Amino acid sequence: MTLTPEILIELKSKLLIEKERIESEINRITKPSLSSDHEIIFNEIGDAEDENASEVEEYTDNIAIENTLEKQLEEINSALARINQRSYGKCENCEAEISIERLRAYPSAKKCTVC
Ligand SMILES: [Zn+2]
C-alpha cells in the first residue's frame, strides 16, 4: 500500500501536533536566548544545602530532557522536510517503503521495520 495524499496529510498533522507539543515543553524549561541554543532555566529554590542540591538536580534533569526534546524536534523537522521533498516514507537504509502502520505509530520513522 502506498502513501496517499490523505494519509500524508494525516501524518503531517500528527507531526505538526507533536512538534507544537515538544516546542512548548522546551519553552517551559528554557528561557529565550539570543543564540540558537536554548538556555536552561535555573530555578532558585533557596540557599540551604539540600535546596541547592535540588536546584542542581532539577537543572541537570532539564538539560537531559531538553537534549531529548531537541533530538525529537530534529527528527520531526526532518520528517516534515521529507514530506515536502516527496521522499517521505522510504527507508533511508534500504529504500523500501515504510509501512503505513509504522508511520502512523511513529511518523518520524526513517527506517523500515527490517532495518
Ligand atoms: Zn529498510
PDB file of C-alpha atoms and ligand atoms in Angstrom:
ATOM      1  CA  MET A   1       0.000   0.000   0.000  1.00  0.00           C
ATOM      2  CA  THR A   2       1.388   3.383  -0.952  1.00  0.00           C
ATOM      3  CA  LEU A   3       1.028   6.672   0.798  1.00  0.00           C
ATOM      4  CA  THR A   4      -1.995   8.527  -0.491  1.00  0.00           C
ATOM      5  CA  PRO A   5      -2.256  12.308  -0.175  1.00  0.00           C
ATOM      6  CA  GLU A   6      -4.917  11.745   2.510  1.00  0.00           C
ATOM      7  CA  ILE A   7      -2.584   9.626   4.633  1.00  0.00           C
ATOM      8  CA  LEU A   8       0.239  12.104   4.098  1.00  0.00           C
ATOM      9  CA  ILE A   9      -1.988  14.908   5.378  1.00  0.00           C
ATOM     10  CA  GLU A  10      -2.928  12.788   8.384  1.00  0.00           C
ATOM     11  CA  LEU A  11       0.713  12.008   9.187  1.00  0.00           C
ATOM     12  CA  LYS A  12       1.791  15.582   8.590  1.00  0.00           C
ATOM     13  CA  SER A  13      -0.799  16.895  11.033  1.00  0.00           C
ATOM     14  CA  LYS A  14       0.373  14.321  13.591  1.00  0.00           C
ATOM     15  CA  LEU A  15       3.918  15.592  13.140  1.00  0.00           C
ATOM     16  CA  LEU A  16       2.811  19.203  13.495  1.00  0.00           C
ATOM     17  CA  ILE A  17       0.869  18.484  16.693  1.00  0.00           C
ATOM     18  CA  GLU A  18       3.878  16.645  18.113  1.00  0.00           C
ATOM     19  CA  LYS A  19       6.150  19.491  17.064  1.00  0.00           C
ATOM     20  CA  GLU A  20       3.982  22.009  18.880  1.00  0.00           C
ATOM     21  CA  ARG A  21       3.925  19.854  22.000  1.00  0.00           C
ATOM     22  CA  ILE A  22       7.713  19.499  22.021  1.00  0.00           C
ATOM     23  CA  GLU A  23       8.279  23.190  21.394  1.00  0.00           C
ATOM     24  CA  SER A  24       6.066  24.163  24.302  1.00  0.00           C
ATOM     25  CA  GLU A  25       7.877  21.614  26.506  1.00  0.00           C
ATOM     26  CA  ILE A  26      11.195  23.194  25.510  1.00  0.00           C
ATOM     27  CA  ASN A  27       9.835  26.666  26.234  1.00  0.00           C
ATOM     28  CA  ARG A  28       8.736  25.524  29.660  1.00  0.00           C
ATOM     29  CA  ILE A  29      12.240  24.529  30.763  1.00  0.00           C
ATOM     30  CA  THR A  30      14.303  27.081  28.857  1.00  0.00           C
ATOM     31  CA  LYS A  31      14.429  30.826  28.612  1.00  0.00           C
ATOM     32  CA  PRO A  32      14.672  32.725  25.354  1.00  0.00           C
ATOM     33  CA  SER A  33      18.255  33.080  24.293  1.00  0.00           C
ATOM     34  CA  LEU A  34      19.902  35.131  21.560  1.00  0.00           C
ATOM     35  CA  SER A  35      21.952  32.220  20.346  1.00  0.00           C
ATOM     36  CA  SER A  36      20.274  29.248  18.695  1.00  0.00           C
ATOM     37  CA  ASP A  37      20.989  27.186  21.797  1.00  0.00           C
ATOM     38  CA  HIS A  38      18.321  27.251  24.446  1.00  0.00           C
ATOM     39  CA  GLU A  39      19.310  28.304  27.896  1.00  0.00           C
ATOM     40  CA  ILE A  40      18.018  26.004  30.620  1.00  0.00           C
ATOM     41  CA  ILE A  41      16.187  27.785  33.412  1.00  0.00           C
ATOM     42  CA  PHE A  42      17.927  27.502  36.756  1.00  0.00           C
ATOM     43  CA  ASN A  43      15.273  27.719  39.456  1.00  0.00           C
ATOM     44  CA  GLU A  44      16.395  29.243  42.719  1.00  0.00           C
ATOM     45  CA  ILE A  45      14.596  27.297  45.430  1.00  0.00           C
ATOM     46  CA  GLY A  46      16.606  28.513  48.402  1.00  0.00           C
ATOM     47  CA  ASP A  47      20.097  28.760  49.882  1.00  0.00           C
ATOM     48  CA  ALA A  48      20.117  25.769  52.201  1.00  0.00           C
ATOM     49  CA  GLU A  49      22.426  22.946  51.207  1.00  0.00           C
ATOM     50  CA  ASP A  50      19.639  20.499  50.333  1.00  0.00           C
ATOM     51  CA  GLU A  51      17.851  23.244  48.436  1.00  0.00           C
ATOM     52  CA  ASN A  52      20.966  23.938  46.399  1.00  0.00           C
ATOM     53  CA  ALA A  53      21.254  20.225  45.709  1.00  0.00           C
ATOM     54  CA  SER A  54      17.650  20.080  44.398  1.00  0.00           C
ATOM     55  CA  GLU A  55      18.298  23.136  42.244  1.00  0.00           C
ATOM     56  CA  VAL A  56      21.276  21.459  40.622  1.00  0.00           C
ATOM     57  CA  GLU A  57      19.390  18.193  40.266  1.00  0.00           C
ATOM     58  CA  GLU A  58      16.447  19.887  38.555  1.00  0.00           C
ATOM     59  CA  TYR A  59      18.818  21.804  36.305  1.00  0.00           C
ATOM     60  CA  THR A  60      20.690  18.650  35.294  1.00  0.00           C
ATOM     61  CA  ASP A  61      17.408  16.798  34.681  1.00  0.00           C
ATOM     62  CA  ASN A  62      16.190  19.640  32.495  1.00  0.00           C
ATOM     63  CA  ILE A  63      19.377  19.605  30.425  1.00  0.00           C
ATOM     64  CA  ALA A  64      18.828  15.894  29.729  1.00  0.00           C
ATOM     65  CA  ILE A  65      15.138  16.435  28.936  1.00  0.00           C
ATOM     66  CA  GLU A  66      15.951  19.364  26.688  1.00  0.00           C
ATOM     67  CA  ASN A  67      18.523  17.307  24.757  1.00  0.00           C
ATOM     68  CA  THR A  68      15.977  14.559  24.173  1.00  0.00           C
ATOM     69  CA  LEU A  69      13.322  17.056  23.101  1.00  0.00           C
ATOM     70  CA  GLU A  70      15.749  18.770  20.715  1.00  0.00           C
ATOM     71  CA  LYS A  71      16.508  15.408  19.093  1.00  0.00           C
ATOM     72  CA  GLN A  72      12.804  14.603  18.723  1.00  0.00           C
ATOM     73  CA  LEU A  73      12.220  18.040  17.257  1.00  0.00           C
ATOM     74  CA  GLU A  74      15.020  17.490  14.750  1.00  0.00           C
ATOM     75  CA  GLU A  75      13.510  14.161  13.693  1.00  0.00           C
ATOM     76  CA  ILE A  76      10.108  15.756  13.241  1.00  0.00           C
ATOM     77  CA  ASN A  77      11.522  18.653  11.251  1.00  0.00           C
ATOM     78  CA  SER A  78      13.435  16.293   9.012  1.00  0.00           C
ATOM     79  CA  ALA A  79      10.280  14.165   8.507  1.00  0.00           C
ATOM     80  CA  LEU A  80       8.363  17.323   7.551  1.00  0.00           C
ATOM     81  CA  ALA A  81      11.159  18.255   5.142  1.00  0.00           C
ATOM     82  CA  ARG A  82      10.973  14.776   3.586  1.00  0.00           C
ATOM     83  CA  ILE A  83       7.227  15.218   3.093  1.00  0.00           C
ATOM     84  CA  ASN A  84       7.917  18.459   1.216  1.00  0.00           C
ATOM     85  CA  GLN A  85      10.640  16.814  -0.866  1.00  0.00           C
ATOM     86  CA  ARG A  86       8.364  13.826  -1.512  1.00  0.00           C
ATOM     87  CA  SER A  87      10.959  11.441  -0.133  1.00  0.00           C
ATOM     88  CA  TYR A  88       8.895  10.697   2.958  1.00  0.00           C
ATOM     89  CA  GLY A  89       8.031   7.109   3.875  1.00  0.00           C
ATOM     90  CA  LYS A  90      11.099   5.460   2.376  1.00  0.00           C
ATOM     91  CA  CYS A  91      13.639   3.654   4.490  1.00  0.00           C
ATOM     92  CA  GLU A  92      16.879   5.657   4.462  1.00  0.00           C
ATOM     93  CA  ASN A  93      18.792   2.398   4.628  1.00  0.00           C
ATOM     94  CA  CYS A  94      17.255   0.054   2.040  1.00  0.00           C
ATOM     95  CA  GLU A  95      14.812   2.434   0.306  1.00  0.00           C
ATOM     96  CA  ALA A  96      11.902   0.099   0.946  1.00  0.00           C
ATOM     97  CA  GLU A  97       8.580   1.709   1.697  1.00  0.00           C
ATOM     98  CA  ILE A  98       7.950   2.026   5.388  1.00  0.00           C
ATOM     99  CA  SER A  99       4.596   0.506   6.276  1.00  0.00           C
ATOM    100  CA  ILE A 100       1.749   2.880   6.944  1.00  0.00           C
ATOM    101  CA  GLU A 101       1.040   1.198  10.287  1.00  0.00           C
ATOM    102  CA  ARG A 102       4.586   2.002  11.341  1.00  0.00           C
ATOM    103  CA  LEU A 103       4.350   5.584  10.118  1.00  0.00           C
ATOM    104  CA  ARG A 104       1.067   6.033  11.957  1.00  0.00           C
ATOM    105  CA  ALA A 105       2.647   4.835  15.185  1.00  0.00           C
ATOM    106  CA  TYR A 106       5.909   6.668  14.607  1.00  0.00           C
ATOM    107  CA  PRO A 107       5.505   9.361  11.930  1.00  0.00           C
ATOM    108  CA  SER A 108       9.130  10.464  12.062  1.00  0.00           C
ATOM    109  CA  ALA A 109      10.444   6.932  11.332  1.00  0.00           C
ATOM    110  CA  LYS A 110      13.380   6.944   8.938  1.00  0.00           C
ATOM    111  CA  LYS A 111      13.911   3.206   8.679  1.00  0.00           C
ATOM    112  CA  CYS A 112      11.705   0.250   7.873  1.00  0.00           C
ATOM    113  CA  THR A 113      10.950  -2.420  10.470  1.00  0.00           C
ATOM    114  CA  VAL A 114      13.546  -4.763   8.942  1.00  0.00           C
ATOM    115  CA  CYS A 115      16.453  -2.337   9.181  1.00  0.00           C
TER     116      CYS A 115
HETATM  117 ZN    ZN B   1      14.984  -0.672   5.379  1.00  0.00          ZN
END
